Amino acid sequence: MGTKGKVIKCKAAIAWEAGKPLCIEEVEVAPPKAHEVRVQIIAAGLCRSDTHVISPKFEGAFLPVILGHEGAGIVESVGPGVTNVKPGDKVIPLYIPHCRKCKFCLSPLTNFCEKFCKGKNPLIEQELMEDKTSRFTCKGKSIYHFFGISAFSQYTVVKDINLAKIDDDANLERVCLLGCGFSTGYGAAINTAKVTPGSTCAVFGLGGVGLSAIIGCKTAGASRIIAIDINSDKFPKAKALGATDCLNPKELNKPVQDVIVEMTNGGVDFAIDCAGGSEVMKATVECTTVGWGLCTFVGVNLADKGLAISPMELIMGRTLKGTNFGGWDAETVPKLVSDYKNGKFDLDALVTHTLPFDKINEALNLLNQGKSIRTVLIF
Ligand code: PAD
Ligand code: ZN
């Protein structure tokens, strides 16, 4: 009488068109094929990256689509050949696959996988399964997957290599944030930048990703953490999580990087951009000290042409780095779950709202109005 091998009808949020609210619809979710897993989503956070694809500014989106890439759930059934998870296991789907065989998976230098590196824009990769078909249909139409995850559905199908199996007692309403926002910001600080004890740091953009970067800087032992946002409402939380100073570029009478350079006797050791866009990237570079300043880029700004930089910035000893998903993969995310359970970091502070899944448009409005850090949707 189980659902294994059968089509499941359930609710999902579909983006039919760019710039329009999502629609909660009944969808059919096909059973998993070889090396695929059908997952019942229990909780999912809403990340800024979900909104990029349905922005009218974004070109090349695959629509209609089921968004969502920060989810956690329970395996409902597995297709032939799946050995890493079984029905009933708790899992976090990851948008960076981990085949464990390719040159990237075998290298300690990256969390990438060959399957992730083929395309140019990860925002529109993994829109279909390996056989180039979708497992979702709605009203007779095939619906695209998103980031290989599509967490905004009560049931989804993902590849086995996109799953991290986590502890049975993990709190899915919190560890869903390890699927993107927390891991990205925290990992940007501790894995990519490798922030050092006693260092000075600047973090631009205080959403879920930037606040997590602040947690990472503090965990790494930074002595000064300067938090920057154009929305001063974000400052109390940044301070509570470890920021020592907060700056709003709109309230300064000179560029924020000049103010930071003055405050820090020549610039910070580490700067992390969690907002995106050429203006912030430029400030991120220019607020670091000559000699050894290290900039890490995380933020994505679609309408922006990117950074034009003078070679002198680098000749003077600065380093530029970027990160996708903070350096974590399917092998290391379960360890992050254990660290959370052991109290190494707190995720509650990032969750400003909890809403039933069908209120997803309310969650989008809260994010767009700068009123939320993370809304966790409960399915
Ligand atoms: P968010 O929208 O919750 O937070 C972004 C914050 O940046 C907001 O508080 C804004 O007010 C602030 N901001 C905007 N413009 C500026 C500016 N000029 N100067 C200072 N602050 C500014 O987003 P989020 O925290 O969910 O995500 C942050 C970015 O990171 C976003 O671009 C997202 O797409 C990207 C991201 N990247 C990865 C990755 O792996 N590289 C993963 C997840 C998210
Ligand atoms: Zn994300």
Coordinates of C-alpha atoms and ligand atoms in Angstrom, one line a residue:
M1 CA 0.0 0.0 0.0
G2 CA 3.1 2.3 0.1
T3 CA 3.9 4.9 -2.4
K4 CA 7.1 3.3 -3.7
G5 CA 7.1 2.9 -7.5
K6 CA 3.9 5.0 -7.8
V7 CA 3.4 8.6 -8.9
I8 CA 2.8 10.8 -5.8
K9 CA 0.3 13.7 -6.1
C10 CA 1.2 16.5 -3.7
K11 CA 1.5 20.3 -3.4
A12 CA 4.4 22.3 -4.9
A13 CA 5.0 26.0 -5.5
I14 CA 5.4 26.6 -9.2
A15 CA 7.0 29.7 -10.8
W16 CA 5.1 29.8 -14.1
E17 CA 6.5 33.2 -15.2
A18 CA 9.2 35.6 -14.1
G19 CA 8.2 38.5 -11.9
K20 CA 4.9 36.8 -10.8
P21 CA 4.0 35.3 -7.4
L22 CA 4.5 31.6 -7.1
C23 CA 1.4 29.3 -7.4
I24 CA 0.7 26.5 -5.0
E25 CA -0.5 23.7 -7.3
E26 CA -1.1 19.9 -7.2
V27 CA 1.8 18.2 -9.0
E28 CA 2.6 14.7 -9.9
V29 CA 6.0 13.5 -8.8
A30 CA 7.2 10.4 -10.7
P31 CA 9.1 7.6 -8.9
P32 CA 12.9 7.8 -8.8
K33 CA 14.8 6.2 -11.7
A34 CA 18.3 4.7 -11.4
H35 CA 20.5 6.6 -9.0
E36 CA 17.7 8.9 -8.0
V37 CA 15.9 9.3 -4.7
R38 CA 12.4 10.6 -3.9
V39 CA 12.5 12.8 -0.8
Q40 CA 9.6 14.1 1.4
I41 CA 10.6 17.7 2.2
I42 CA 9.9 18.6 5.8
A43 CA 11.3 22.1 6.0
A44 CA 13.0 24.6 3.7
G45 CA 14.5 28.0 3.9
L46 CA 14.1 30.7 1.3
C47 CA 17.4 32.1 0.0
R48 CA 18.1 35.1 -2.1
S49 CA 19.4 32.8 -4.9
D50 CA 15.9 31.4 -5.3
T51 CA 14.6 34.8 -6.3
H52 CA 17.3 35.5 -8.9
V53 CA 15.9 33.0 -11.4
I54 CA 12.4 34.5 -11.4
S55 CA 13.6 38.1 -11.6
P56 CA 12.6 39.7 -14.9
K57 CA 16.3 40.8 -15.1
F58 CA 17.5 37.2 -15.4
E59 CA 18.0 35.8 -18.8
G60 CA 17.9 32.1 -19.7
A61 CA 15.7 30.9 -16.8
F62 CA 14.0 27.5 -17.4
L63 CA 10.3 28.0 -16.7
P64 CA 8.0 26.8 -15.3
V65 CA 10.1 25.7 -12.4
I66 CA 9.8 24.5 -8.8
L67 CA 12.4 26.5 -6.9
G68 CA 14.0 25.9 -3.5
H69 CA 17.5 24.7 -2.6
E70 CA 17.7 25.0 1.2
G71 CA 15.6 22.0 2.3
A72 CA 15.7 19.0 4.6
G73 CA 13.6 15.9 4.4
I74 CA 13.1 12.1 4.7
V75 CA 13.8 9.6 2.0
E76 CA 10.5 8.1 0.7
S77 CA 11.9 5.7 -1.9
V78 CA 15.1 5.0 -3.9
G79 CA 15.6 4.0 -7.5
P80 CA 17.8 1.1 -8.7
G81 CA 21.5 1.4 -7.8
V82 CA 21.2 3.8 -4.8
T83 CA 23.4 2.7 -2.0
N84 CA 24.1 5.8 0.1
V85 CA 20.6 6.3 1.5
K86 CA 17.5 4.2 2.2
P87 CA 13.8 5.0 2.9
G88 CA 13.4 6.7 6.3
D89 CA 16.8 8.3 6.3
K90 CA 17.0 12.0 7.0
V91 CA 18.8 13.9 4.3
I92 CA 19.8 17.4 3.1
P93 CA 19.8 17.8 -0.7
L94 CA 22.8 19.7 -1.9
Y95 CA 23.0 21.7 -5.1
I96 CA 26.7 20.7 -5.6
P97 CA 26.8 17.0 -6.4
H98 CA 29.5 14.8 -5.1
C99 CA 30.3 11.8 -7.3
R100 CA 33.4 10.9 -5.3
K101 CA 35.2 9.8 -8.5
C102 CA 36.1 12.9 -10.6
K103 CA 39.2 15.0 -10.3
F104 CA 37.3 17.7 -8.4
C105 CA 35.7 15.3 -5.9
L106 CA 39.1 13.6 -5.3
S107 CA 40.8 17.0 -4.7
P108 CA 40.9 18.5 -1.2
L109 CA 41.2 21.9 -2.9
T110 CA 37.5 22.2 -3.9
N111 CA 34.0 21.1 -3.1
F112 CA 33.1 21.0 -6.8
C113 CA 32.2 17.9 -8.8
E114 CA 32.7 17.5 -12.5
K115 CA 28.9 17.3 -12.8
F116 CA 28.7 20.8 -11.4
C117 CA 31.5 22.3 -13.5
K118 CA 30.2 21.6 -17.0
G119 CA 28.0 24.6 -17.4
K120 CA 28.8 28.3 -17.1
N121 CA 26.0 29.4 -14.8
P122 CA 25.1 27.2 -11.9
L123 CA 21.9 29.1 -11.4
I124 CA 20.4 27.3 -14.4
E125 CA 22.2 24.0 -14.2
Q126 CA 20.6 20.8 -13.0
E127 CA 17.2 21.8 -14.4
L128 CA 16.6 18.2 -15.6
M129 CA 17.6 14.8 -14.3
E130 CA 20.5 12.8 -15.9
D131 CA 18.2 11.4 -18.7
K132 CA 17.3 15.0 -19.6
T133 CA 13.7 14.6 -18.4
S134 CA 11.8 16.0 -15.4
R135 CA 10.1 14.1 -12.6
F136 CA 7.5 16.8 -12.2
T137 CA 4.3 17.4 -14.1
C138 CA 1.4 19.8 -13.5
K139 CA -1.7 20.2 -15.5
G140 CA -0.1 18.0 -18.2
K141 CA 3.0 20.2 -18.5
S142 CA 6.5 19.1 -17.6
I143 CA 8.0 21.4 -14.8
Y144 CA 11.7 22.1 -14.5
H145 CA 13.8 21.1 -11.5
F146 CA 16.0 23.8 -9.8
F147 CA 19.6 23.4 -8.7
G148 CA 18.9 19.6 -8.8
I149 CA 16.8 20.1 -5.7
S150 CA 13.4 21.8 -6.0
A151 CA 12.7 21.9 -2.3
F152 CA 9.5 23.9 -2.6
S153 CA 7.5 20.7 -3.2
Q154 CA 6.2 18.2 -0.6
Y155 CA 8.0 15.5 -2.5
T156 CA 10.9 15.9 -4.9
V157 CA 13.3 13.7 -6.8
V158 CA 17.1 14.3 -6.6
K159 CA 20.2 12.4 -7.7
D160 CA 21.8 10.2 -5.1
I161 CA 25.0 12.2 -5.5
N162 CA 23.2 15.3 -4.5
L163 CA 22.3 14.0 -1.0
A164 CA 23.9 14.3 2.4
K165 CA 22.6 11.6 4.8
I166 CA 22.4 13.2 8.3
D167 CA 21.7 12.0 11.8
D168 CA 18.3 10.5 12.7
D169 CA 17.8 13.0 15.5
A170 CA 18.7 16.1 13.4
N171 CA 16.1 19.0 13.7
L172 CA 15.1 19.4 10.1
E173 CA 13.4 22.8 10.8
R174 CA 16.9 24.2 11.6
V175 CA 19.4 22.0 9.7
C176 CA 17.6 22.9 6.4
L177 CA 19.7 26.1 6.6
L178 CA 22.8 23.9 6.2
G179 CA 21.6 23.2 2.6
C180 CA 22.7 26.7 1.6
G181 CA 22.7 30.0 3.6
F182 CA 24.4 29.1 6.8
S183 CA 27.0 26.8 5.2
T184 CA 27.8 29.3 2.5
G185 CA 28.6 32.2 4.8
Y186 CA 30.2 30.2 7.6
G187 CA 32.3 28.2 5.1
A188 CA 33.3 31.4 3.3
A189 CA 34.9 32.6 6.5
I190 CA 36.4 29.3 7.8
N191 CA 37.1 27.3 4.7
T192 CA 37.7 29.8 1.9
A193 CA 39.1 32.8 3.6
K194 CA 40.5 30.7 6.5
V195 CA 40.1 33.7 8.9
T196 CA 42.8 33.7 11.5
P197 CA 42.6 34.3 15.3
G198 CA 43.1 38.0 16.2
S199 CA 42.4 39.2 12.6
T200 CA 40.2 42.1 11.5
C201 CA 37.3 41.3 9.1
A202 CA 34.7 43.2 7.1
V203 CA 31.5 41.5 6.0
F204 CA 29.3 43.2 3.4
G205 CA 25.6 42.3 3.3
L206 CA 23.9 41.1 6.4
G207 CA 21.3 38.6 5.1
G208 CA 21.4 34.9 6.1
V209 CA 24.7 34.4 4.2
G210 CA 26.5 37.5 5.6
L211 CA 25.3 36.9 9.2
S212 CA 26.6 33.3 8.9
A213 CA 29.9 34.7 7.7
I214 CA 30.0 36.8 10.8
I215 CA 29.4 33.6 12.9
G216 CA 32.3 32.1 11.0
C217 CA 34.7 35.0 11.6
K218 CA 33.8 35.0 15.3
T219 CA 34.3 31.2 15.5
A220 CA 37.7 31.6 13.8
G221 CA 38.7 34.1 16.6
A222 CA 38.6 37.4 14.7
S223 CA 39.2 40.3 17.1
R224 CA 37.3 42.9 15.0
I225 CA 34.4 42.2 12.7
I226 CA 33.0 45.2 10.8
A227 CA 29.5 44.6 9.4
I228 CA 28.2 46.6 6.5
D229 CA 24.7 46.9 5.1
I230 CA 22.5 49.6 3.5
N231 CA 19.7 48.5 5.8
S232 CA 20.5 49.5 9.4
D233 CA 17.7 47.3 10.7
K234 CA 20.2 44.4 10.2
F235 CA 22.7 45.8 12.7
P236 CA 21.3 44.5 16.1
K237 CA 21.4 40.9 14.9
A238 CA 24.9 41.4 13.4
K239 CA 26.1 42.7 16.8
A240 CA 24.4 39.9 18.7
L241 CA 26.3 37.4 16.5
G242 CA 29.7 39.0 16.9
A243 CA 30.0 42.2 14.8
T244 CA 32.1 44.7 16.7
D245 CA 31.2 47.7 14.4
C246 CA 28.3 48.4 12.0
L247 CA 28.4 50.7 9.0
N248 CA 25.7 51.9 6.6
P249 CA 27.3 53.2 3.4
K250 CA 24.2 55.4 2.8
E251 CA 24.9 57.3 6.1
L252 CA 28.6 58.0 5.4
N253 CA 30.0 61.1 3.7
K254 CA 32.8 59.1 2.0
P255 CA 33.1 55.6 0.5
V256 CA 32.7 52.9 3.1
Q257 CA 36.0 51.4 2.1
D258 CA 37.8 54.6 3.1
V259 CA 36.1 54.6 6.4
I260 CA 37.1 51.0 7.1
V261 CA 40.7 51.7 6.0
E262 CA 40.8 54.6 8.6
M263 CA 39.2 52.6 11.3
T264 CA 41.7 49.7 10.9
N265 CA 45.0 51.6 10.4
G266 CA 45.2 50.6 6.7
G267 CA 42.6 48.0 6.0
V268 CA 41.2 44.7 7.2
D269 CA 42.9 41.3 6.9
F270 CA 39.8 39.6 5.5
A271 CA 36.8 41.0 3.6
I272 CA 33.8 39.0 2.5
D273 CA 31.2 40.2 0.0
C274 CA 27.8 38.6 0.8
A275 CA 25.7 41.3 -1.0
G276 CA 27.0 41.2 -4.6
G277 CA 27.4 43.8 -7.3
S278 CA 30.4 45.8 -8.6
E279 CA 30.1 48.6 -6.0
V280 CA 30.3 46.2 -3.1
M281 CA 33.0 44.0 -4.8
K282 CA 35.1 47.2 -5.3
A283 CA 34.6 48.2 -1.6
T284 CA 35.5 44.6 -0.6
V285 CA 38.8 44.8 -2.4
E286 CA 39.7 48.4 -1.4
C287 CA 38.9 47.9 2.3
T288 CA 41.6 45.2 2.7
T289 CA 45.1 46.0 3.7
V290 CA 47.9 46.0 1.1
G291 CA 50.4 43.2 1.8
W292 CA 48.1 40.3 2.5
G293 CA 44.4 41.5 2.4
L294 CA 42.2 38.6 1.3
C295 CA 38.8 39.2 -0.4
T296 CA 36.2 36.4 -0.7
F297 CA 33.3 36.9 -3.1
V298 CA 30.0 35.2 -2.4
G299 CA 27.2 37.6 -3.4
V300 CA 25.5 37.4 -6.8
N301 CA 24.0 40.4 -8.5
L302 CA 22.3 39.6 -11.7
A303 CA 21.9 43.0 -13.3
D304 CA 25.6 43.9 -12.7
K305 CA 28.4 43.7 -15.1
G306 CA 31.0 42.7 -12.4
L307 CA 34.2 44.1 -11.2
A308 CA 36.8 46.1 -13.2
I309 CA 40.0 46.1 -11.2
S310 CA 43.4 47.7 -11.5
P311 CA 46.3 45.2 -11.5
M312 CA 47.8 47.4 -8.8
E313 CA 45.2 46.2 -6.3
L314 CA 46.7 42.6 -6.6
I315 CA 50.3 43.6 -7.2
M316 CA 50.1 45.3 -3.8
G317 CA 49.7 41.9 -2.3
R318 CA 45.9 41.4 -2.1
T319 CA 44.3 38.0 -3.0
L320 CA 40.8 37.5 -4.5
K321 CA 38.8 34.3 -3.9
G322 CA 35.3 33.2 -4.5
T323 CA 33.2 30.4 -3.0
N324 CA 30.2 28.4 -3.9
F325 CA 28.5 26.7 -1.0
G326 CA 31.3 27.7 1.4
G327 CA 33.5 24.7 0.4
W328 CA 31.2 22.0 1.9
D329 CA 30.1 18.8 0.2
A330 CA 28.1 15.7 0.9
E331 CA 30.8 14.3 3.0
T332 CA 31.3 17.3 5.2
V333 CA 27.7 18.6 5.6
P334 CA 26.8 15.7 8.0
K335 CA 29.7 16.9 10.2
L336 CA 28.2 20.4 10.2
V337 CA 25.0 18.8 11.4
S338 CA 26.9 17.2 14.3
D339 CA 28.6 20.5 15.1
Y340 CA 25.2 22.1 15.3
K341 CA 23.9 19.4 17.6
N342 CA 27.0 19.8 19.8
G343 CA 26.3 23.5 20.1
K344 CA 29.2 24.8 18.1
F345 CA 26.9 27.4 16.4
D346 CA 23.4 28.6 16.7
L347 CA 20.9 28.6 13.8
D348 CA 17.9 30.0 15.7
A349 CA 19.2 33.6 15.3
L350 CA 19.0 33.3 11.5
V351 CA 15.3 32.1 11.6
T352 CA 13.2 35.3 11.8
H353 CA 10.0 33.7 10.5
T354 CA 8.4 30.3 10.4
L355 CA 5.5 29.9 8.0
P356 CA 3.4 27.0 6.6
F357 CA 4.6 26.1 3.1
D358 CA 1.6 27.5 1.3
K359 CA 2.4 31.0 2.6
I360 CA 5.6 31.0 0.5
N361 CA 4.7 34.3 -1.3
E362 CA 4.5 36.0 2.1
A363 CA 8.1 34.7 2.8
L364 CA 9.2 36.1 -0.6
N365 CA 7.7 39.5 0.3
L366 CA 9.4 39.5 3.7
L367 CA 12.8 38.8 2.0
N368 CA 12.3 41.4 -0.7
Q369 CA 11.3 44.0 1.8
G370 CA 14.4 43.3 3.9
K371 CA 12.3 42.2 6.9
S372 CA 13.5 38.7 7.2
I373 CA 16.8 36.9 7.5
R374 CA 15.5 33.4 6.9
T375 CA 11.9 32.2 6.7
V376 CA 11.7 28.5 7.3
L377 CA 8.7 27.0 5.5
I378 CA 7.1 24.0 7.1
F379 CA 5.6 21.4 4.8
Ligands
PAD1 P1 19.7 38.7 1.5 O1 19.0 39.4 0.4 O2 19.0 38.2 2.6 O3 20.9 39.6 2.1 C1 21.6 40.5 1.3 C2 21.9 41.8 2.1 O4 22.8 42.6 1.4 C3 20.7 42.6 2.5 O5 20.6 42.8 3.9 C4 20.9 43.9 1.7 O6 20.3 45.0 2.4 C5 22.4 43.9 1.7 N1 22.9 44.8 0.6 C6 22.4 45.0 -0.7 N2 23.1 45.9 -1.3 C7 24.1 46.3 -0.5 C8 25.2 47.2 -0.6 N3 25.4 47.9 -1.7 N4 26.1 47.3 0.4 C9 25.9 46.6 1.6 N5 24.9 45.7 1.7 C10 24.0 45.6 0.7 O7 20.5 37.5 0.7 P2 21.2 36.2 1.2 O8 21.9 36.5 2.5 O9 20.3 35.1 1.2 O10 22.3 36.0 0.1 C11 23.3 37.0 -0.1 C12 24.0 36.9 -1.5 O11 24.7 35.7 -1.6 C13 23.0 36.8 -2.6 O12 23.5 37.5 -3.7 C14 22.9 35.3 -3.0 O13 22.5 35.1 -4.3 C15 24.3 34.9 -2.7 C16 24.5 33.5 -2.4 N6 25.6 32.9 -2.9 C17 25.9 31.6 -2.6 C18 27.2 31.0 -3.1 O14 27.4 29.8 -2.9 N7 28.1 31.8 -3.7 C19 25.1 30.9 -1.8 C20 23.9 31.5 -1.3 C21 23.7 32.8 -1.6
ZN2 ZN 21.1 29.7 -1.5

